[in-house]
């Protein structure tokens, strides 16, 4: 039987590490409905379990109409000041971008109180730019993605890894979904989330009137997932001008519906600005928008790997080495790892094609091929060949 929710332990533990660092605002970003509010509640529960009195905790969700009277910087500041305790206070402000002047409220609270402050938002641009203006060096980003495969399995009490993975890449990773839902019901939910993002996080914020063109660009990104894309290619395909195409690509990524993986030239050691590959935050949303995934399951697996590397704290680019490609260059703590993703490498020509770019690498770093294969795993030419499901659940 599926559970109502699961503790997102990695995120809760990260928040615990920053607990009581009142000189830092904890900025939690993520696509709408990816679980930010639930995470805050889980963290508040953990605080209470650790002895923090409930009266020292203030939580406000600015998507809720009951907080409409606080949608002004002076009103919000006065309200929060009245909640601050001399014994130490914890302030949680959910979907803070809905409050005009919110950044000045946070700045003033940091000056006037010793409260421990946490904010969430569904728009990367608004939080990053406004915070950079008012809170340079005084904020820490914590990025929340929808459920990992391990979390999806736990939430739905699934034992069969292979079947669970098929469900995961079909209906997607949004926390509201359950594996026992019909596909129609699941797709109805993710379609509603997609429309919410389009209208609330993109069209309304950017004052866009041509929502149909916005939807066409989004569907184009869904359909071309895994392929190099530039503003000019979007412009040519959809017959819109280059400036509009570039603006829409940027805004869609700011809504966190997609991530831009820029190309890294492994010989020139430089990041190439265009073209890039755009990966979607939720595969269920993609499948609901453009049709079933089975025609290009390899791209879906690649998308899952990209998001999992982000979850594990890597900065991720796609790799270019001469005329060859390496799917992912993942960097963390000054070290790089290299990944190829392939549905199968049982065919000798495919196996050689996937391994060959690694031979041309002169840089140190772990080399890995992730595949759905169960045969032919192990190591070859200092390349680890691993089943992707085992890698996702941590058994490889």
Short mmCIF file of C-alpha atoms in Angstrom, two decimals:
data_model
loop_
_atom_site.label_atom_id
_atom_site.label_comp_id
_atom_site.label_asym_id
_atom_site.label_seq_id
_atom_site.Cartn_x
_atom_site.Cartn_y
_atom_site.Cartn_z
CA UNK A 1 0.00 0.00 0.00
CA UNK A 2 1.31 3.43 -0.93
CA UNK A 3 2.18 5.89 1.83
CA UNK A 4 0.72 9.38 2.20
CA UNK A 5 4.19 10.90 2.24
CA UNK A 6 7.82 10.07 2.94
CA UNK A 7 10.48 11.95 4.85
CA UNK A 8 12.84 13.54 2.33
CA UNK A 9 15.75 12.82 4.58
CA UNK A 10 18.56 14.21 2.40
CA UNK A 11 16.91 17.61 2.24
CA UNK A 12 15.86 17.63 5.92
CA UNK A 13 19.41 16.76 6.98
CA UNK A 14 20.81 19.54 4.82
CA UNK A 15 18.47 22.03 6.47
CA UNK A 16 19.49 20.70 9.88
CA UNK A 17 23.13 21.40 9.04
CA UNK A 18 22.27 25.07 8.56
CA UNK A 19 19.95 25.29 11.57
CA UNK A 20 20.57 28.35 13.79
CA UNK A 21 22.99 29.96 11.33
CA UNK A 22 21.07 33.20 11.58
CA UNK A 23 23.54 35.07 9.40
CA UNK A 24 22.36 33.00 6.42
CA UNK A 25 18.91 32.96 4.82
CA UNK A 26 18.10 29.45 3.61
CA UNK A 27 16.65 29.82 0.10
CA UNK A 28 14.72 26.74 -1.04
CA UNK A 29 13.84 26.70 -4.74
CA UNK A 30 12.10 24.14 -6.90
CA UNK A 31 9.44 23.73 -9.54
CA UNK A 32 5.87 24.29 -8.39
CA UNK A 33 4.47 21.21 -6.57
CA UNK A 34 7.88 19.56 -6.28
CA UNK A 35 7.57 19.23 -2.50
CA UNK A 36 8.96 22.44 -1.01
CA UNK A 37 6.04 23.05 1.38
CA UNK A 38 6.08 19.43 2.55
CA UNK A 39 9.81 19.70 3.14
CA UNK A 40 9.32 22.79 5.30
CA UNK A 41 6.68 20.95 7.35
CA UNK A 42 8.99 17.96 7.79
CA UNK A 43 11.79 20.24 8.92
CA UNK A 44 9.50 22.06 11.37
CA UNK A 45 8.45 18.68 12.76
CA UNK A 46 12.13 17.78 13.19
CA UNK A 47 12.72 21.04 15.07
CA UNK A 48 9.86 20.25 17.44
CA UNK A 49 11.20 16.70 17.94
CA UNK A 50 14.50 18.33 18.91
CA UNK A 51 12.88 20.48 21.60
CA UNK A 52 11.93 23.70 19.80
CA UNK A 53 8.61 25.03 21.14
CA UNK A 54 5.88 25.50 18.52
CA UNK A 55 5.34 29.13 19.56
CA UNK A 56 8.88 29.91 18.37
CA UNK A 57 7.99 28.81 14.82
CA UNK A 58 6.18 31.06 12.33
CA UNK A 59 5.03 29.61 8.99
CA UNK A 60 3.27 31.56 6.24
CA UNK A 61 2.29 30.25 2.80
CA UNK A 62 1.72 33.08 0.33
CA UNK A 63 -0.14 30.88 -2.12
CA UNK A 64 -2.91 30.78 0.50
CA UNK A 65 -5.65 33.42 0.48
CA UNK A 66 -5.69 33.47 4.27
CA UNK A 67 -2.38 35.38 4.14
CA UNK A 68 -3.59 37.86 1.51
CA UNK A 69 -3.67 40.63 4.13
CA UNK A 70 0.13 40.29 4.50
CA UNK A 71 1.01 40.86 0.82
CA UNK A 72 2.84 44.11 1.47
CA UNK A 73 6.33 44.64 2.82
CA UNK A 74 5.39 46.88 5.78
CA UNK A 75 2.46 44.68 6.78
CA UNK A 76 4.55 41.54 6.58
CA UNK A 77 7.50 43.06 8.43
CA UNK A 78 5.31 44.29 11.30
CA UNK A 79 3.60 40.90 11.55
CA UNK A 80 6.88 38.97 11.66
CA UNK A 81 8.49 41.35 14.15
CA UNK A 82 5.56 40.68 16.48
CA UNK A 83 6.32 36.96 16.31
CA UNK A 84 10.02 37.15 17.16
CA UNK A 85 10.92 35.66 20.53
CA UNK A 86 13.89 36.48 22.72
CA UNK A 87 14.44 32.73 23.06
CA UNK A 88 15.11 32.45 19.33
CA UNK A 89 12.66 32.27 16.45
CA UNK A 90 12.30 30.27 13.24
CA UNK A 91 10.55 31.99 10.32
CA UNK A 92 9.34 30.04 7.28
CA UNK A 93 8.00 32.01 4.31
CA UNK A 94 6.60 29.78 1.57
CA UNK A 95 6.30 31.05 -2.04
CA UNK A 96 7.73 34.38 -0.91
CA UNK A 97 7.88 35.78 -4.46
CA UNK A 98 4.16 36.57 -4.14
CA UNK A 99 4.97 39.40 -1.70
CA UNK A 100 6.04 42.67 -3.38
CA UNK A 101 9.17 43.96 -1.64
CA UNK A 102 9.81 40.66 0.13
CA UNK A 103 13.57 41.00 -0.26
CA UNK A 104 13.58 44.22 1.79
CA UNK A 105 11.56 42.47 4.52
CA UNK A 106 14.16 39.70 4.76
CA UNK A 107 17.01 42.22 4.76
CA UNK A 108 15.42 44.18 7.61
CA UNK A 109 14.68 41.04 9.64
CA UNK A 110 18.32 40.02 9.40
CA UNK A 111 19.40 43.43 10.63
CA UNK A 112 16.79 43.81 13.38
CA UNK A 113 16.47 40.25 14.74
CA UNK A 114 18.39 37.03 15.27
CA UNK A 115 15.63 34.90 13.72
CA UNK A 116 16.54 31.82 11.70
CA UNK A 117 14.93 32.49 8.30
CA UNK A 118 13.85 30.07 5.54
CA UNK A 119 12.16 31.10 2.29
CA UNK A 120 10.89 29.12 -0.69
CA UNK A 121 10.04 30.13 -4.23
CA UNK A 122 9.07 28.59 -7.56
CA UNK A 123 11.12 30.95 -9.68
CA UNK A 124 14.90 30.76 -9.87
CA UNK A 125 15.42 34.19 -11.41
CA UNK A 126 13.40 36.21 -8.91
CA UNK A 127 15.05 34.64 -5.89
CA UNK A 128 18.59 34.76 -7.26
CA UNK A 129 18.51 38.32 -8.58
CA UNK A 130 16.64 39.91 -5.69
CA UNK A 131 18.78 38.12 -3.13
CA UNK A 132 21.95 39.11 -4.94
CA UNK A 133 20.90 42.73 -4.59
CA UNK A 134 20.01 42.70 -0.89
CA UNK A 135 21.67 39.64 0.63
CA UNK A 136 24.97 39.13 -1.15
CA UNK A 137 26.94 36.52 0.76
CA UNK A 138 24.13 36.09 3.30
CA UNK A 139 22.06 33.32 1.71
CA UNK A 140 22.49 29.64 0.97
CA UNK A 141 20.63 27.94 -1.90
CA UNK A 142 18.91 24.59 -1.38
CA UNK A 143 17.37 23.22 -4.54
CA UNK A 144 14.48 20.74 -4.34
CA UNK A 145 13.68 18.34 -7.17
CA UNK A 146 10.69 16.01 -7.44
CA UNK A 147 11.05 12.46 -6.13
CA UNK A 148 14.14 10.41 -6.89
CA UNK A 149 13.59 6.84 -8.02
CA UNK A 150 14.42 5.58 -4.52
CA UNK A 151 11.88 7.99 -3.02
CA UNK A 152 9.28 7.02 -5.63
CA UNK A 153 9.73 3.34 -4.71
CA UNK A 154 9.49 4.06 -0.98
CA UNK A 155 6.41 6.27 -1.32
CA UNK A 156 4.59 3.62 -3.36
CA UNK A 157 5.92 0.60 -1.41
CA UNK A 158 7.27 -0.98 -4.60
CA UNK A 159 9.60 -3.99 -4.52
CA UNK A 160 10.03 -4.86 -8.22
CA UNK A 161 12.75 -2.47 -9.44
CA UNK A 162 12.15 -3.06 -13.13
CA UNK A 163 8.40 -2.50 -13.01
CA UNK A 164 8.81 0.47 -10.66
CA UNK A 165 11.27 2.09 -13.06
CA UNK A 166 8.81 1.69 -15.93
CA UNK A 167 6.16 3.47 -13.84
CA UNK A 168 8.66 6.15 -12.83
CA UNK A 169 9.61 7.16 -16.37
CA UNK A 170 6.02 6.89 -17.56
CA UNK A 171 3.89 8.80 -15.05
CA UNK A 172 6.73 10.82 -13.54
CA UNK A 173 8.14 11.88 -10.20
CA UNK A 174 5.75 14.49 -8.79
CA UNK A 175 5.04 13.82 -5.09
CA UNK A 176 1.26 14.02 -5.59
CA UNK A 177 1.24 10.98 -7.88
CA UNK A 178 0.85 7.35 -6.84
CA UNK A 179 1.83 4.29 -8.86
CA UNK A 180 -1.66 2.78 -8.47
CA UNK A 181 -3.29 5.74 -10.22
CA UNK A 182 -4.53 5.26 -13.75
CA UNK A 183 -2.36 6.91 -16.36
CA UNK A 184 -5.24 9.21 -17.29
CA UNK A 185 -5.57 10.42 -13.69
CA UNK A 186 -1.82 10.91 -13.32
CA UNK A 187 -1.57 12.84 -16.57
CA UNK A 188 -4.53 15.02 -15.57
CA UNK A 189 -2.67 16.03 -12.40
CA UNK A 190 0.63 16.82 -14.13
CA UNK A 191 -1.17 18.72 -16.90
CA UNK A 192 -2.80 20.90 -14.24
CA UNK A 193 0.63 21.55 -12.69
CA UNK A 194 2.06 22.43 -16.12
CA UNK A 195 -0.73 24.95 -16.72
CA UNK A 196 -0.18 26.42 -13.24
CA UNK A 197 3.48 26.96 -14.06
CA UNK A 198 2.71 28.42 -17.48
CA UNK A 199 0.18 30.92 -16.20
CA UNK A 200 1.40 31.74 -12.66
CA UNK A 201 5.17 31.38 -12.89
CA UNK A 202 5.75 32.46 -16.48
CA UNK A 203 2.91 34.33 -18.21
CA UNK A 204 1.77 36.37 -15.20
CA UNK A 205 5.27 37.23 -13.99
CA UNK A 206 6.53 38.15 -17.47
CA UNK A 207 3.23 39.75 -18.50
CA UNK A 208 3.02 37.48 -21.55
CA UNK A 209 -0.16 37.64 -23.59
CA UNK A 210 0.80 35.07 -26.22
CA UNK A 211 0.48 31.96 -24.05
CA UNK A 212 -0.02 29.78 -27.10
CA UNK A 213 3.52 30.52 -28.34
CA UNK A 214 4.85 29.82 -24.85
CA UNK A 215 3.11 26.42 -24.91
CA UNK A 216 4.55 25.67 -28.35
CA UNK A 217 8.09 26.37 -27.12
CA UNK A 218 7.55 24.14 -24.08
CA UNK A 219 6.20 21.31 -26.24
CA UNK A 220 9.16 21.73 -28.59
CA UNK A 221 11.55 21.34 -25.65
CA UNK A 222 9.66 18.24 -24.54
CA UNK A 223 9.83 16.70 -28.01
CA UNK A 224 13.52 17.53 -28.53
CA UNK A 225 14.69 16.43 -25.07
CA UNK A 226 18.24 15.13 -25.38
CA UNK A 227 18.95 16.97 -28.63
CA UNK A 228 21.06 20.15 -28.90
CA UNK A 229 18.83 23.25 -29.01
CA UNK A 230 19.55 26.94 -29.52
CA UNK A 231 17.39 30.03 -29.75
CA UNK A 232 17.88 30.04 -33.50
CA UNK A 233 16.73 26.41 -33.85
CA UNK A 234 13.58 27.21 -31.87
CA UNK A 235 13.09 30.30 -34.00
CA UNK A 236 13.37 28.35 -37.25
CA UNK A 237 11.15 25.49 -36.14
CA UNK A 238 8.34 27.59 -34.65
CA UNK A 239 8.71 30.58 -36.97
CA UNK A 240 9.21 33.15 -34.24
CA UNK A 241 11.98 35.73 -34.05
CA UNK A 242 15.31 34.87 -32.41
CA UNK A 243 14.92 37.36 -29.55
CA UNK A 244 11.52 35.94 -28.58
CA UNK A 245 12.85 32.39 -28.74
CA UNK A 246 15.83 33.20 -26.51
CA UNK A 247 13.60 35.04 -24.03
CA UNK A 248 11.17 32.13 -23.81
CA UNK A 249 13.96 29.59 -23.29
CA UNK A 250 15.38 31.64 -20.44
CA UNK A 251 12.00 32.22 -18.81
CA UNK A 252 10.99 28.57 -19.04
CA UNK A 253 14.22 27.54 -17.30
CA UNK A 254 13.65 30.20 -14.65
CA UNK A 255 10.32 28.51 -13.88
CA UNK A 256 12.38 25.35 -13.18
CA UNK A 257 10.28 23.26 -15.59
CA UNK A 258 13.49 22.62 -17.58
CA UNK A 259 17.22 22.68 -16.91
CA UNK A 260 19.77 23.86 -19.42
CA UNK A 261 22.83 21.61 -19.69
CA UNK A 262 25.52 23.65 -21.44
CA UNK A 263 28.24 21.92 -23.44
CA UNK A 264 31.76 21.67 -22.05
CA UNK A 265 34.65 21.43 -24.51
CA UNK A 266 36.93 18.90 -22.84
CA UNK A 267 39.90 19.79 -25.04
CA UNK A 268 39.55 23.55 -24.87
CA UNK A 269 38.40 23.44 -21.22
CA UNK A 270 35.67 25.98 -21.94
CA UNK A 271 31.89 26.10 -21.59
CA UNK A 272 30.15 26.56 -24.94
CA UNK A 273 27.16 28.89 -24.73
CA UNK A 274 25.17 27.28 -27.55
CA UNK A 275 23.65 24.92 -28.42
CA UNK A 276 22.56 23.34 -25.13
CA UNK A 277 20.49 20.32 -24.15
CA UNK A 278 17.33 20.95 -22.14
CA UNK A 279 16.14 18.31 -19.67
CA UNK A 280 12.65 18.37 -18.19
CA UNK A 281 12.09 18.29 -14.44
CA UNK A 282 9.32 15.71 -14.68
CA UNK A 283 8.96 13.03 -17.35
CA UNK A 284 5.28 12.52 -16.61
CA UNK A 285 4.63 16.11 -17.60
CA UNK A 286 6.45 15.48 -20.86
CA UNK A 287 4.56 12.28 -21.61
CA UNK A 288 1.23 13.93 -20.81
CA UNK A 289 2.04 16.82 -23.15
CA UNK A 290 3.41 15.04 -26.22
CA UNK A 291 2.52 11.36 -25.87
CA UNK A 292 3.93 8.11 -24.54
CA UNK A 293 7.63 7.74 -23.76
CA UNK A 294 8.26 4.29 -25.23
CA UNK A 295 9.40 5.62 -28.61
CA UNK A 296 12.49 7.17 -27.03
CA UNK A 297 13.07 5.42 -23.72
CA UNK A 298 16.82 6.05 -24.06
CA UNK A 299 16.25 9.80 -23.83
CA UNK A 300 14.02 9.31 -20.79
CA UNK A 301 16.75 7.34 -19.03
CA UNK A 302 19.27 10.05 -19.90
CA UNK A 303 16.92 12.65 -18.41
CA UNK A 304 16.60 10.61 -15.19
CA UNK A 305 20.40 10.33 -14.89
CA UNK A 306 20.87 14.07 -15.40
CA UNK A 307 18.40 14.92 -12.61
CA UNK A 308 19.91 12.31 -10.30
CA UNK A 309 23.37 13.83 -10.73
CA UNK A 310 21.89 17.21 -9.77
CA UNK A 311 20.28 15.61 -6.70
CA UNK A 312 23.65 14.22 -5.69
CA UNK A 313 25.13 17.69 -5.69
CA UNK A 314 26.98 17.76 -9.00
CA UNK A 315 27.27 20.61 -11.46
CA UNK A 316 26.45 18.94 -14.78
CA UNK A 317 27.41 19.77 -18.37
CA UNK A 318 27.27 17.76 -21.54
CA UNK A 319 30.75 16.94 -22.88
CA UNK A 320 32.37 17.54 -26.27
CA UNK A 321 35.74 16.01 -27.11
CA UNK A 322 36.70 16.63 -30.72
CA UNK A 323 33.88 15.24 -32.84
CA UNK A 324 32.66 12.94 -30.10
CA UNK A 325 30.24 13.45 -27.24
CA UNK A 326 30.22 12.43 -23.60
CA UNK A 327 26.71 12.60 -22.19
CA UNK A 328 27.58 14.16 -18.83
CA UNK A 329 30.55 15.85 -17.22
CA UNK A 330 29.68 15.97 -13.51
CA UNK A 331 31.77 18.18 -11.22
CA UNK A 332 31.83 18.35 -7.43
CA UNK A 333 34.46 19.41 -4.90
CA UNK A 334 36.93 20.25 -7.67
CA UNK A 335 36.77 16.78 -9.23
CA UNK A 336 35.08 15.61 -12.43
CA UNK A 337 33.32 12.37 -13.34
CA UNK A 338 32.22 11.31 -16.81
CA UNK A 339 29.07 9.44 -17.78
CA UNK A 340 27.64 7.82 -20.87
CA UNK A 341 24.02 6.66 -20.87
CA UNK A 342 22.79 4.01 -23.30
CA UNK A 343 19.69 1.81 -23.35
CA UNK A 344 21.88 -1.15 -24.29
CA UNK A 345 25.51 -1.75 -25.27
CA UNK A 346 25.22 -5.47 -26.00
CA UNK A 347 25.89 -4.75 -29.67
CA UNK A 348 29.67 -4.56 -30.11
CA UNK A 349 29.53 -1.47 -32.31
CA UNK A 350 27.39 0.38 -29.77
CA UNK A 351 29.71 -0.68 -26.93
CA UNK A 352 32.72 0.63 -28.84
CA UNK A 353 30.93 3.89 -29.68
CA UNK A 354 30.16 4.54 -26.01
CA UNK A 355 33.64 3.66 -24.72
CA UNK A 356 35.68 5.39 -27.45
CA UNK A 357 35.25 9.02 -26.21
CA UNK A 358 36.67 7.98 -22.82
CA UNK A 359 39.88 6.83 -24.50
CA UNK A 360 40.43 10.33 -25.84
CA UNK A 361 40.12 11.90 -22.39
CA UNK A 362 43.38 13.10 -20.89
CA UNK A 363 41.76 14.33 -17.68
CA UNK A 364 41.53 12.27 -14.47
CA UNK A 365 38.14 11.23 -13.19
CA UNK A 366 35.85 8.24 -12.90
CA UNK A 367 34.35 6.99 -16.17
CA UNK A 368 30.95 5.25 -16.12
CA UNK A 369 28.51 3.82 -18.65
CA UNK A 370 24.94 3.46 -17.35
CA UNK A 371 22.73 1.01 -19.22
CA UNK A 372 19.55 -1.03 -18.81
CA UNK A 373 21.58 -4.17 -19.61
CA UNK A 374 21.97 -6.93 -17.04
CA UNK A 375 24.66 -8.70 -19.06
CA UNK A 376 28.15 -7.42 -19.89
CA UNK A 377 28.50 -5.35 -16.72
CA UNK A 378 31.82 -4.79 -14.97
CA UNK A 379 34.89 -2.86 -16.09
CA UNK A 380 36.50 -2.37 -19.48
CA UNK A 381 39.35 0.02 -20.38
CA UNK A 382 39.00 1.61 -16.89
CA UNK A 383 35.32 2.28 -17.60
CA UNK A 384 32.72 1.01 -15.12
CA UNK A 385 29.66 -0.46 -16.86
CA UNK A 386 26.72 -0.37 -14.45
CA UNK A 387 23.01 -1.11 -14.62
CA UNK A 388 21.26 2.24 -14.32
CA UNK A 389 18.56 0.99 -11.94
CA UNK A 390 21.19 -0.42 -9.58
CA UNK A 391 22.98 2.95 -9.75
CA UNK A 392 19.77 4.82 -8.92
CA UNK A 393 18.92 2.70 -5.89
CA UNK A 394 22.53 2.66 -4.68
CA UNK A 395 23.31 -1.04 -5.02
CA UNK A 396 26.06 -0.53 -7.63
#
